[in-house]
Amino acid sequence: MWLQLISVLSLATSSLAASTEEWKGRSVYQVFTDRFARTDGSTTAPCNTTEGLYCGGTWRGIINHLDYIEGMGFDAIMISPIVQNIEGRVSYGEAYHGYWPQDIYTLNDHFGSHQDLLDLGNALHERGMWLMIDTVINNMAYITNGSNPATSINYSIFTPFNNEDYFHPYCEITNYENYPLAQRCWTGDDIVPLPDLKTESSDVQSILEKWIQGIISTYSVDGLRIDAAKHVTPSFLPNFYKAAGLFMTGEVMEASAEIICNYQSNWIPSVPNYPVYYAMLSAFTEGNITALADELALMSSLCPDTTALASFSENHDVGRIASMNPDMSLAKNILAFTILADGVPMIYQGQEQHFTGSGTPDNRKALWLSNYDTNAELYQLASILNKIRKQAMRIDPGYLDFKAYPIYSGSSELVIRKGSERRQIISVLSSNGENGGAYDLTLPISYEPGSVVTEVINCVNYTVDDKGQLQVPMNKGLPRILFPADQMGGSGLCNIGNWTNYGKAKKGNGSSAAPDTRISLSALCFGLFISVFGSAFALIA
Ligand SMILES: *[C@@H]1O[C@H](CO)[C@@H](O)[C@H](O)[C@H]1NC(C)=O
Ligand SMILES: *[C@@H]1O[C@H](CO)[C@@H](O)[C@H](O)[C@H]1NC(C)=O
Ligand SMILES: *[C@@H]1O[C@H](CO)[C@@H](O)[C@H](O)[C@H]1NC(C)=O
Ligand SMILES: *[C@@H]1O[C@H](CO)[C@@H](O)[C@H](O)[C@H]1NC(C)=O
Ligand SMILES: *[C@@H]1O[C@H](CO)[C@@H](O)[C@H](O)[C@H]1NC(C)=O
Ligand SMILES: *[C@@H]1O[C@H](CO)[C@@H](O)[C@H](O)[C@H]1NC(C)=O
Ligand SMILES: *[C@@H]1O[C@H](CO)[C@@H](O)[C@H](O)[C@H]1NC(C)=O
């Protein structure tokens, strides 16, 4: 235990900004700032998703709704880009999303003030939550409204990149699969072209590096998403990562495991796991379970570390699951897979409310239209899933680095194990959907005969038979999440007290309430970790 304690202490004191290793244990809720909550909490003023105008969401609004996010068990949020964007309206709207930067030294005042953003960071850190900021380093933006981008940009409107020398000359990306072209030419279109920064130039690099260091220290930022990382000169990514000194996940929208794993090997420690995302869609919305099992194996074999990737099933760029298939059971399987798979879960606002929207901009409906319903089925499920993940992390130091793998794959089931022996989470996933019938699934399982497992969504126990097999009753295509029953202590699930209560009881009370003393030892270490880490944050705040 003391060895563990010492390593925890040195970890907490040596790095204030949160590293990739530290982020692995987090669970992130993606906030789309303009569409999450207004400062005054109003919900009736119009917000027409199709028109693409600012709808009034703010950083202050986020502060006012942190209970909603924390109530699902998320301990980090990612917010939209924070810098000033171009003003003005085109046929598809305004810069409400934050991806049209004009002045990187000024905040986007649609979202709030310097003080509001400081307060958001502080409010998060007081709850032990972390702040991730979406970041645009590939480009600036300009409204040409149809005129030729090659000749109609007035570069002096940009701060600080007020000269065309900072940019690649205009060219159109005619093939997004041609990486050198996609990196050298401009994203956007001829209505709002996105002038492409010459990120291979040392001037541009040094400006962006100093800028991000300022943002991180001013606003106590814990992590970054790098927008359009696919379009950034790849050799800049490790330099930017080093300058920032914290976790970043870089958007490379790409289905190929080879390319994604190459990015992780060579350029950036984390990228959103698009290959598994596409395979997950095949599995649950098209019934091709094999595709997912195959992709998981491929990613494990090619990527240096699948546990550092970002695990997602929705974001502001892709269609909502409910638009591909409105089935609630499928939505539950997808959420369970996303949170319990390898990597840092990132759940996009509205997924917990089963929002629809088949693509941009329809996938950006204001969250307030849900009335922040904490009884929503997927909201409740997210809370359970985050709790069991936290429980596995607490009692199994190997959980986060354990590479999840399928232990069984049927015609409509995929069963995935993650975690060390006798501590593992077994996710039994189904593609049958709500109309699926009742049947028993017999699983060859790596538990000893006679051991009891708890299905944590419904809080029922099952016993492993004398052949080491487990019969799991399936019904209505619902997922089953299994965990050793004698390891549930402190999970806060199934009427078992949560870790807070558990830790307190242990401190003031020598009698053993714990089924397993190893749990209480790690509980103490975990408590210490929290207090040391908490004070580390107090120092930088
Ligand atoms: C939103 O705006 C579009 C385009 O202006 C319009 O066609 C649509 O009817 C509007 N929707 C609502 C609900 O007002
Ligand atoms: C762009 O053009 C449309 C008409 O095509 C016009 O309504 C709009 O105001 C223009 N926007 C800007 C910023 O010039
Ligand atoms: C370019 O933008 C600058 C700054 O907004 C402005 O002062 C200047 O007049 C513009 N130049 C042209 C040719 O429009
Ligand atoms: C399922 O996906 C795999 C890819 O892993 C593919 O080879 C196979 O053809 C797909 N099956 C069906 C029925 O589409
Ligand atoms: C499941 O088994 C554990 C350990 O045997 C027990 O403490 C718990 O109460 C049981 N839960 C249910 C729902 O039966
Ligand atoms: C644990 O439960 C208590 C009440 O039973 C609650 O006040 C507290 O917020 C819970 N803590 C966590 C981390 O869920
Ligand atoms: C310790 O906790 C147990 C179980 O909660 C309780 O029965 C016992 O009275 C407590 N002992 C003391 C000294 O508080």
Tab-separated table of C-alpha atoms in Angstrom, residues 8-20 22-23 26 125 129-131 216-217 220-223 244-247 529 531-541:
chain	number	residue	atom	x	y	z
A	8	VAL	CA	0.154	8.536	-6.074
A	9	LEU	CA	1.757	11.397	-4.183
A	10	SER	CA	4.520	11.953	-6.704
A	11	LEU	CA	2.008	11.819	-9.524
A	12	ALA	CA	-0.080	14.505	-7.892
A	13	THR	CA	2.801	16.823	-7.086
A	14	SER	CA	4.848	16.463	-10.256
A	15	SER	CA	2.179	17.497	-12.718
A	16	LEU	CA	-0.606	19.972	-12.190
A	17	ALA	CA	-2.069	19.891	-15.666
A	18	ALA	CA	-3.779	16.574	-16.276
A	19	SER	CA	-1.877	14.044	-18.334
A	20	THR	CA	-3.157	11.397	-20.696
A	22	GLU	CA	-4.901	10.870	-15.593
A	23	TRP	CA	-7.587	11.501	-18.202
A	26	ARG	CA	-12.359	10.518	-16.532
A	125	HIS	CA	-12.814	22.174	-9.910
A	129	MET	CA	-14.580	17.934	-12.270
A	130	TRP	CA	-12.240	18.873	-15.112
A	131	LEU	CA	-12.460	21.350	-17.971
A	216	ILE	CA	-4.474	26.945	-20.092
A	217	SER	CA	-2.974	28.908	-17.224
A	220	SER	CA	-7.153	26.369	-15.405
A	221	VAL	CA	-7.817	24.145	-18.400
A	222	ASP	CA	-7.267	20.414	-17.865
A	223	GLY	CA	-7.505	19.051	-21.397
A	244	ALA	CA	0.345	22.557	-23.871
A	245	GLY	CA	1.608	19.876	-21.485
A	246	LEU	CA	-1.720	18.175	-20.981
A	247	PHE	CA	-4.082	15.623	-22.479
A	529	PHE	CA	-5.450	10.832	-3.867
A	531	SER	CA	-7.442	15.209	-1.149
A	532	VAL	CA	-3.911	15.639	-2.522
A	533	PHE	CA	-5.221	16.236	-5.992
A	534	GLY	CA	-7.892	18.583	-4.717
A	535	SER	CA	-5.282	20.750	-3.010
A	536	ALA	CA	-3.075	20.665	-6.090
A	537	PHE	CA	-5.968	22.215	-7.944
A	538	ALA	CA	-6.568	24.753	-5.225
A	539	LEU	CA	-2.956	25.888	-5.742
A	540	ILE	CA	-3.336	26.643	-9.431
A	541	ALA	CA	-6.893	27.949	-9.246
